[in-house]
Short mmCIF file of C-alpha atoms in Angstrom, two decimals:
data_model
loop_
_atom_site.label_atom_id
_atom_site.label_comp_id
_atom_site.label_asym_id
_atom_site.label_seq_id
_atom_site.Cartn_x
_atom_site.Cartn_y
_atom_site.Cartn_z
CA MET R 295 -27.32 8.43 56.87
CA ASP R 296 -24.54 6.68 54.96
CA PRO R 297 -22.74 4.25 57.35
CA ILE R 298 -19.39 5.18 55.77
CA VAL R 299 -19.95 8.82 56.65
CA VAL R 300 -20.85 7.84 60.22
CA LEU R 301 -17.66 5.82 60.52
CA LYS R 302 -15.57 8.72 59.23
CA GLY R 303 -16.84 10.84 62.10
CA ALA R 304 -16.73 8.18 64.80
CA LEU R 305 -13.64 6.06 64.21
CA PRO R 306 -10.91 8.75 64.52
CA PRO R 307 -11.91 9.93 68.04
CA ILE R 308 -12.52 6.36 69.18
CA ALA R 309 -9.11 5.21 67.96
CA ALA R 310 -7.34 8.25 69.43
CA ALA R 311 -9.05 7.86 72.81
CA LEU R 312 -8.43 4.13 73.06
CA LEU R 313 -4.75 4.54 72.21
CA LEU R 314 -3.83 7.59 74.28
CA VAL R 315 -5.99 6.87 77.33
CA SER R 316 -4.71 3.28 77.38
CA LEU R 317 -1.16 4.63 77.42
CA ALA R 318 -1.45 7.37 80.03
CA GLY R 319 -4.95 7.48 81.48
CA ALA R 320 -7.65 10.14 81.52
CA ARG R 321 -5.18 13.00 81.49
CA LEU R 322 -4.65 12.41 77.74
CA LEU R 323 -8.37 12.41 76.93
CA PRO R 324 -8.48 16.13 75.98
CA LEU R 325 -5.62 15.61 73.52
CA ALA R 326 -7.19 12.45 72.12
CA MET R 327 -10.52 14.21 71.67
CA ALA R 328 -8.93 17.15 69.82
CA ILE R 329 -6.93 14.89 67.51
CA GLY R 330 -9.97 12.74 66.76
CA LEU R 331 -12.15 15.79 66.14
CA PHE R 332 -9.74 17.33 63.64
CA VAL R 333 -9.20 14.04 61.80
CA ALA R 334 -12.96 13.47 61.67
CA PHE R 335 -13.44 16.92 60.14
CA GLY R 336 -10.74 16.18 57.56
CA LEU R 337 -12.35 12.91 56.55
CA LEU R 338 -15.87 14.35 56.43
CA LYS R 339 -14.98 17.52 54.54
CA ARG R 340 -11.98 16.15 52.62
CA GLU R 341 -9.97 19.15 53.73
CA TRP R 342 -8.18 20.25 56.88
CA PRO R 343 -9.31 23.25 58.92
CA ALA R 344 -7.54 26.47 57.97
CA LEU R 345 -4.92 27.74 60.38
CA PRO R 346 -6.01 30.48 62.83
CA HIS R 347 -4.16 33.26 60.99
CA GLU R 348 -5.96 32.25 57.79
CA LEU R 349 -9.33 32.15 59.52
CA TRP R 350 -8.69 35.59 60.96
CA ALA R 351 -8.61 36.96 57.39
CA ALA R 352 -11.41 34.70 56.11
CA PRO R 353 -13.55 33.64 59.08
CA ASN R 354 -15.41 30.33 59.08
CA GLY R 355 -17.62 29.61 62.07
CA THR R 356 -17.41 25.82 61.92
CA GLN R 357 -13.62 25.83 61.69
CA TRP R 358 -13.28 28.40 64.48
CA LEU R 359 -15.46 26.07 66.56
CA LEU R 360 -12.84 23.33 66.14
CA TRP R 361 -10.00 25.63 67.17
CA GLY R 362 -12.00 26.86 70.17
CA ILE R 363 -12.51 23.31 71.40
CA ALA R 364 -8.84 22.55 70.73
CA ALA R 365 -7.80 25.57 72.82
CA ALA R 366 -9.99 24.35 75.67
CA ALA R 367 -8.40 20.90 75.35
CA VAL R 368 -4.94 22.47 75.67
CA ALA R 369 -6.04 24.35 78.80
CA SER R 370 -7.39 21.11 80.31
CA SER R 371 -4.19 19.26 79.44
CA LEU R 372 -2.05 21.91 81.11
CA GLU R 373 -4.15 21.57 84.24
CA HIS R 374 -3.86 17.79 84.15
CA LEU R 375 -0.08 18.18 83.95
CA ARG R 376 -0.23 20.60 86.92
CA LEU R 377 1.22 23.42 84.86
CA LEU R 378 -1.85 25.46 85.80
CA THR R 379 -3.28 25.72 89.30
CA LYS R 380 -6.99 25.09 89.69
CA ARG R 381 -7.71 28.76 90.27
CA LEU R 382 -5.68 29.88 87.28
CA ALA R 383 -7.12 27.08 85.14
CA THR R 384 -10.65 28.23 85.98
CA GLY R 385 -9.82 31.74 84.80
CA VAL R 386 -8.20 30.40 81.64
CA GLY R 387 -11.26 28.27 80.98
CA VAL R 388 -13.58 31.27 81.23
CA LEU R 389 -11.28 33.29 78.96
CA VAL R 390 -11.11 30.52 76.35
CA ALA R 391 -14.90 30.12 76.42
CA SER R 392 -15.48 33.83 75.86
CA ALA R 393 -12.86 34.13 73.12
CA ALA R 394 -14.12 31.01 71.35
CA VAL R 395 -17.65 32.44 71.14
CA TRP R 396 -16.30 35.68 69.68
CA LEU R 397 -14.31 33.79 67.04
CA LEU R 398 -17.23 31.47 66.27
CA LEU R 399 -19.37 34.51 65.48
CA LEU R 400 -16.62 36.59 63.87
CA LYS R 401 -17.96 36.31 60.32
CA LEU R 402 -21.57 36.92 61.32
CA ALA R 403 -20.57 39.88 63.50
CA GLN R 404 -19.25 41.69 60.43
CA ARG R 405 -22.87 42.18 59.35
CA TRP R 406 -24.24 43.16 62.77
CA ASP R 407 -24.54 46.51 64.44
CA ALA R 408 -22.85 47.16 67.79
CA ASN R 409 -25.92 46.28 69.87
CA THR R 410 -26.41 42.95 68.12
CA VAL R 411 -22.74 42.10 68.54
CA LEU R 412 -22.94 42.91 72.25
CA LEU R 413 -26.06 40.77 72.60
CA HIS R 414 -24.88 37.66 70.82
CA VAL R 415 -21.17 37.75 71.57
CA GLY R 416 -21.52 39.10 75.11
CA VAL R 417 -24.43 36.96 76.25
CA GLY R 418 -23.17 33.94 74.32
CA GLY R 419 -19.71 34.23 75.86
CA PHE R 420 -21.21 34.57 79.33
CA ALA R 421 -23.42 31.49 78.77
CA VAL R 422 -20.53 29.30 77.62
CA ALA R 423 -18.29 30.56 80.44
CA LEU R 424 -21.05 29.70 82.93
CA THR R 425 -21.32 26.26 81.35
CA VAL R 426 -17.58 25.73 81.87
CA LEU R 427 -17.88 26.68 85.54
CA ALA R 428 -20.87 24.37 85.98
CA CYS R 429 -19.10 21.43 84.35
CA ARG R 430 -15.97 21.98 86.42
CA ARG R 431 -17.95 22.10 89.66
CA ALA R 432 -20.02 19.06 88.68
CA LEU R 433 -16.92 16.98 87.92
CA ALA R 434 -15.22 18.12 91.11
CA ASN R 435 -18.17 16.71 93.06
CA ALA R 436 -18.69 13.62 90.91
CA PRO R 437 -17.66 10.12 91.98
CA ALA R 438 -14.22 9.09 90.73
CA THR R 439 -15.67 6.44 88.42
CA ILE R 440 -16.70 6.15 84.79
CA GLY R 441 -20.10 7.58 85.80
CA SER R 442 -19.18 11.11 84.77
CA ALA R 443 -18.05 9.83 81.37
CA VAL R 444 -21.41 8.11 80.94
CA VAL R 445 -23.23 11.32 81.79
CA PHE R 446 -21.23 13.60 79.50
CA SER R 447 -21.03 11.18 76.59
CA THR R 448 -24.82 10.86 76.78
CA MET R 449 -25.24 14.63 76.93
CA LEU R 450 -22.96 15.20 73.93
CA SER R 451 -24.67 12.41 72.00
CA LEU R 452 -28.01 14.11 72.58
CA ASP R 453 -26.39 17.38 71.47
CA ALA R 454 -25.35 15.63 68.27
CA GLY R 455 -28.85 14.35 67.65
CA LEU R 456 -30.28 17.79 68.31
CA LEU R 457 -27.91 19.40 65.80
CA THR R 458 -28.78 16.80 63.20
CA LEU R 459 -32.47 17.50 63.80
CA ALA R 460 -31.65 21.19 63.33
CA THR R 461 -30.56 20.33 59.77
CA SER R 462 -26.80 20.37 60.28
CA ALA R 463 -25.47 16.88 59.71
CA LEU R 464 -21.86 18.12 59.83
CA LEU R 465 -22.21 19.78 63.23
CA GLY R 466 -24.06 16.72 64.48
CA GLN R 467 -21.28 14.41 63.31
CA LEU R 468 -18.56 16.59 64.82
CA CYS R 469 -20.37 16.75 68.16
CA GLY R 470 -20.87 13.01 67.94
CA ALA R 471 -17.11 12.66 67.48
CA VAL R 472 -16.54 14.41 70.82
CA ALA R 473 -19.09 12.13 72.48
CA ALA R 474 -17.41 9.08 70.92
CA ALA R 475 -14.04 10.10 72.38
CA VAL R 476 -15.50 10.29 75.90
CA GLY R 477 -17.31 6.97 75.55
CA ALA R 478 -14.29 5.17 74.12
CA ALA R 479 -12.03 6.54 76.85
CA ALA R 480 -14.39 5.21 79.50
CA GLY R 481 -14.29 1.83 77.79
CA THR R 482 -10.61 1.46 78.64
CA VAL R 483 -11.60 0.34 82.14
CA VAL R 484 -12.09 -3.11 80.60
CA TRP R 485 -8.31 -3.58 80.41
CA ARG R 486 -6.90 -0.60 82.32
CA ARG R 487 -7.42 0.00 86.02
CA GLY R 488 -9.62 2.98 86.76
CA PHE R 489 -10.91 5.87 84.71
CA ALA R 490 -12.29 9.12 86.07
CA MET R 491 -12.58 12.63 84.70
CA THR R 492 -11.75 15.59 86.93
CA ALA R 493 -12.59 19.27 87.14
CA ALA R 494 -9.90 19.90 84.51
CA ASP R 495 -12.05 18.09 81.95
CA GLY R 496 -14.94 20.39 82.76
CA THR R 497 -13.18 23.12 80.76
CA TRP R 498 -13.17 21.36 77.41
CA LEU R 499 -16.48 19.59 77.99
CA GLY R 500 -18.19 22.89 78.85
CA VAL R 501 -16.67 24.69 75.87
CA ALA R 502 -17.59 21.85 73.50
CA HIS R 503 -21.20 21.67 74.71
CA GLY R 504 -21.66 25.44 74.71
CA LEU R 505 -20.06 26.07 71.32
CA PHE R 506 -22.00 23.32 69.58
CA VAL R 507 -25.28 24.64 70.95
CA LEU R 508 -24.48 28.20 69.85
CA ALA R 509 -23.32 26.94 66.47
CA GLY R 510 -26.64 25.17 66.09
CA ALA R 511 -28.50 28.44 66.71
CA HIS R 512 -26.29 30.62 64.50
CA LEU R 513 -25.09 28.25 61.78
CA ALA R 514 -28.01 25.81 61.60
CA ASP R 515 -31.75 25.92 62.33
CA LEU R 516 -31.82 25.40 66.08
CA PRO R 517 -34.55 27.66 67.56
CA TRP R 518 -33.42 29.96 70.34
CA SER R 519 -35.91 28.42 72.75
CA ALA R 520 -34.35 25.01 72.10
CA ALA R 521 -30.83 26.44 72.33
CA GLY R 522 -31.64 27.89 75.75
CA CYS R 523 -32.89 24.54 77.04
CA ALA R 524 -29.88 22.70 75.62
CA MET R 525 -27.36 25.20 76.99
CA ALA R 526 -28.78 24.69 80.48
CA ALA R 527 -28.36 20.91 80.39
CA PRO R 528 -25.27 20.76 82.69
CA LEU R 529 -26.71 23.15 85.30
CA PRO R 530 -28.92 20.55 87.09
CA LEU R 531 -25.73 18.67 87.97
CA LEU R 532 -25.07 21.39 90.52
CA LEU R 533 -28.15 20.24 92.42
CA LEU R 534 -26.58 16.88 93.15
CA GLY R 535 -23.78 18.30 95.27
CA GLY R 536 -21.34 15.75 96.66
CA ALA R 537 -22.47 12.21 95.85
CA LYS R 538 -19.20 10.31 95.96
CA ALA R 539 -20.57 7.70 98.34
CA HIS R 540 -23.26 6.62 95.85
CA PRO R 541 -21.68 6.57 92.37
CA ALA R 542 -24.40 4.49 90.71
CA ARG R 543 -27.16 6.71 92.06
CA TRP R 544 -25.25 9.84 91.00
CA THR R 545 -24.79 8.49 87.48
CA VAL R 546 -28.47 7.67 87.02
CA LEU R 547 -29.72 10.96 88.47
CA ALA R 548 -27.15 13.01 86.55
CA THR R 549 -28.01 11.31 83.27
CA VAL R 550 -31.73 11.92 83.77
CA LEU R 551 -31.27 15.54 84.87
CA THR R 552 -29.07 16.45 81.92
CA SER R 553 -31.27 14.60 79.44
CA LEU R 554 -34.51 16.36 80.36
CA PRO R 555 -33.52 19.84 79.06
CA LEU R 556 -32.14 18.27 75.89
CA ALA R 557 -35.36 16.32 75.39
CA ALA R 558 -37.27 19.60 75.71
CA ALA R 559 -34.87 21.17 73.19
CA GLY R 560 -35.53 18.33 70.77
CA TRP R 561 -39.29 18.73 71.12
CA LEU R 562 -39.07 22.49 70.55
CA THR R 563 -36.92 21.98 67.47
CA TYR R 564 -39.28 19.40 66.03
CA ALA R 565 -42.31 21.61 66.74
CA ALA R 566 -40.65 24.60 65.06
CA GLN R 567 -39.90 22.57 61.93
CA ALA R 568 -43.39 21.09 61.81
CA ALA R 569 -45.07 24.50 62.12
#
């Protein structure tokens, strides 16, 4: 892959995360991620995403994906600012996840019958909403260190590689941009005291992971068997429970547990392409 193209996808989220998180801490990470993601798309495609009212008339799955992740970032930011209670924020997260799946599939759904729409939109929305709940619970139980950032940046990086393997370089680069934002934000601990993500970040992380996996299945060549494995990647984190007394152990176990389903997804994708 052209190094210039890689830099176009990686530098905007890295710069946004380093700047905003350095200024105000992890609570600005969702905003930094969204800004970096949109700028990366603009540089890669040489155009800006259409506004939601334009996409409503002329749907585009990839661009709706960006707006869905942005909406989740807004919800997380409102929770960070304590404008949403945890209970209300959880409900908003589930609602955003479900709506984002519907919008992602809006163009495809125009060609489907009612049963197919119910299957893909209904089940897909439920899966992404469940992913949001799992990520929120996992981060609530995670140690208040950069360990959770290591785990989720690794998971999103593997998502990006999986999407690239599924013959969608653009989706892979955009997912990589989200991973880069998380990794860069964690790097601010070198000069800024402390960095830790909270349950609020589980909303946008869950939506991003879920939407990219579904986009890979619907808009690229990700097999459904691989998509199922990838979608389940955050669920093993629930097995760890509270591990705040052993942050290093939690980080290692969480990284391994989330990587295994994605490794299986990669193998299934490779096998499907080789067949």
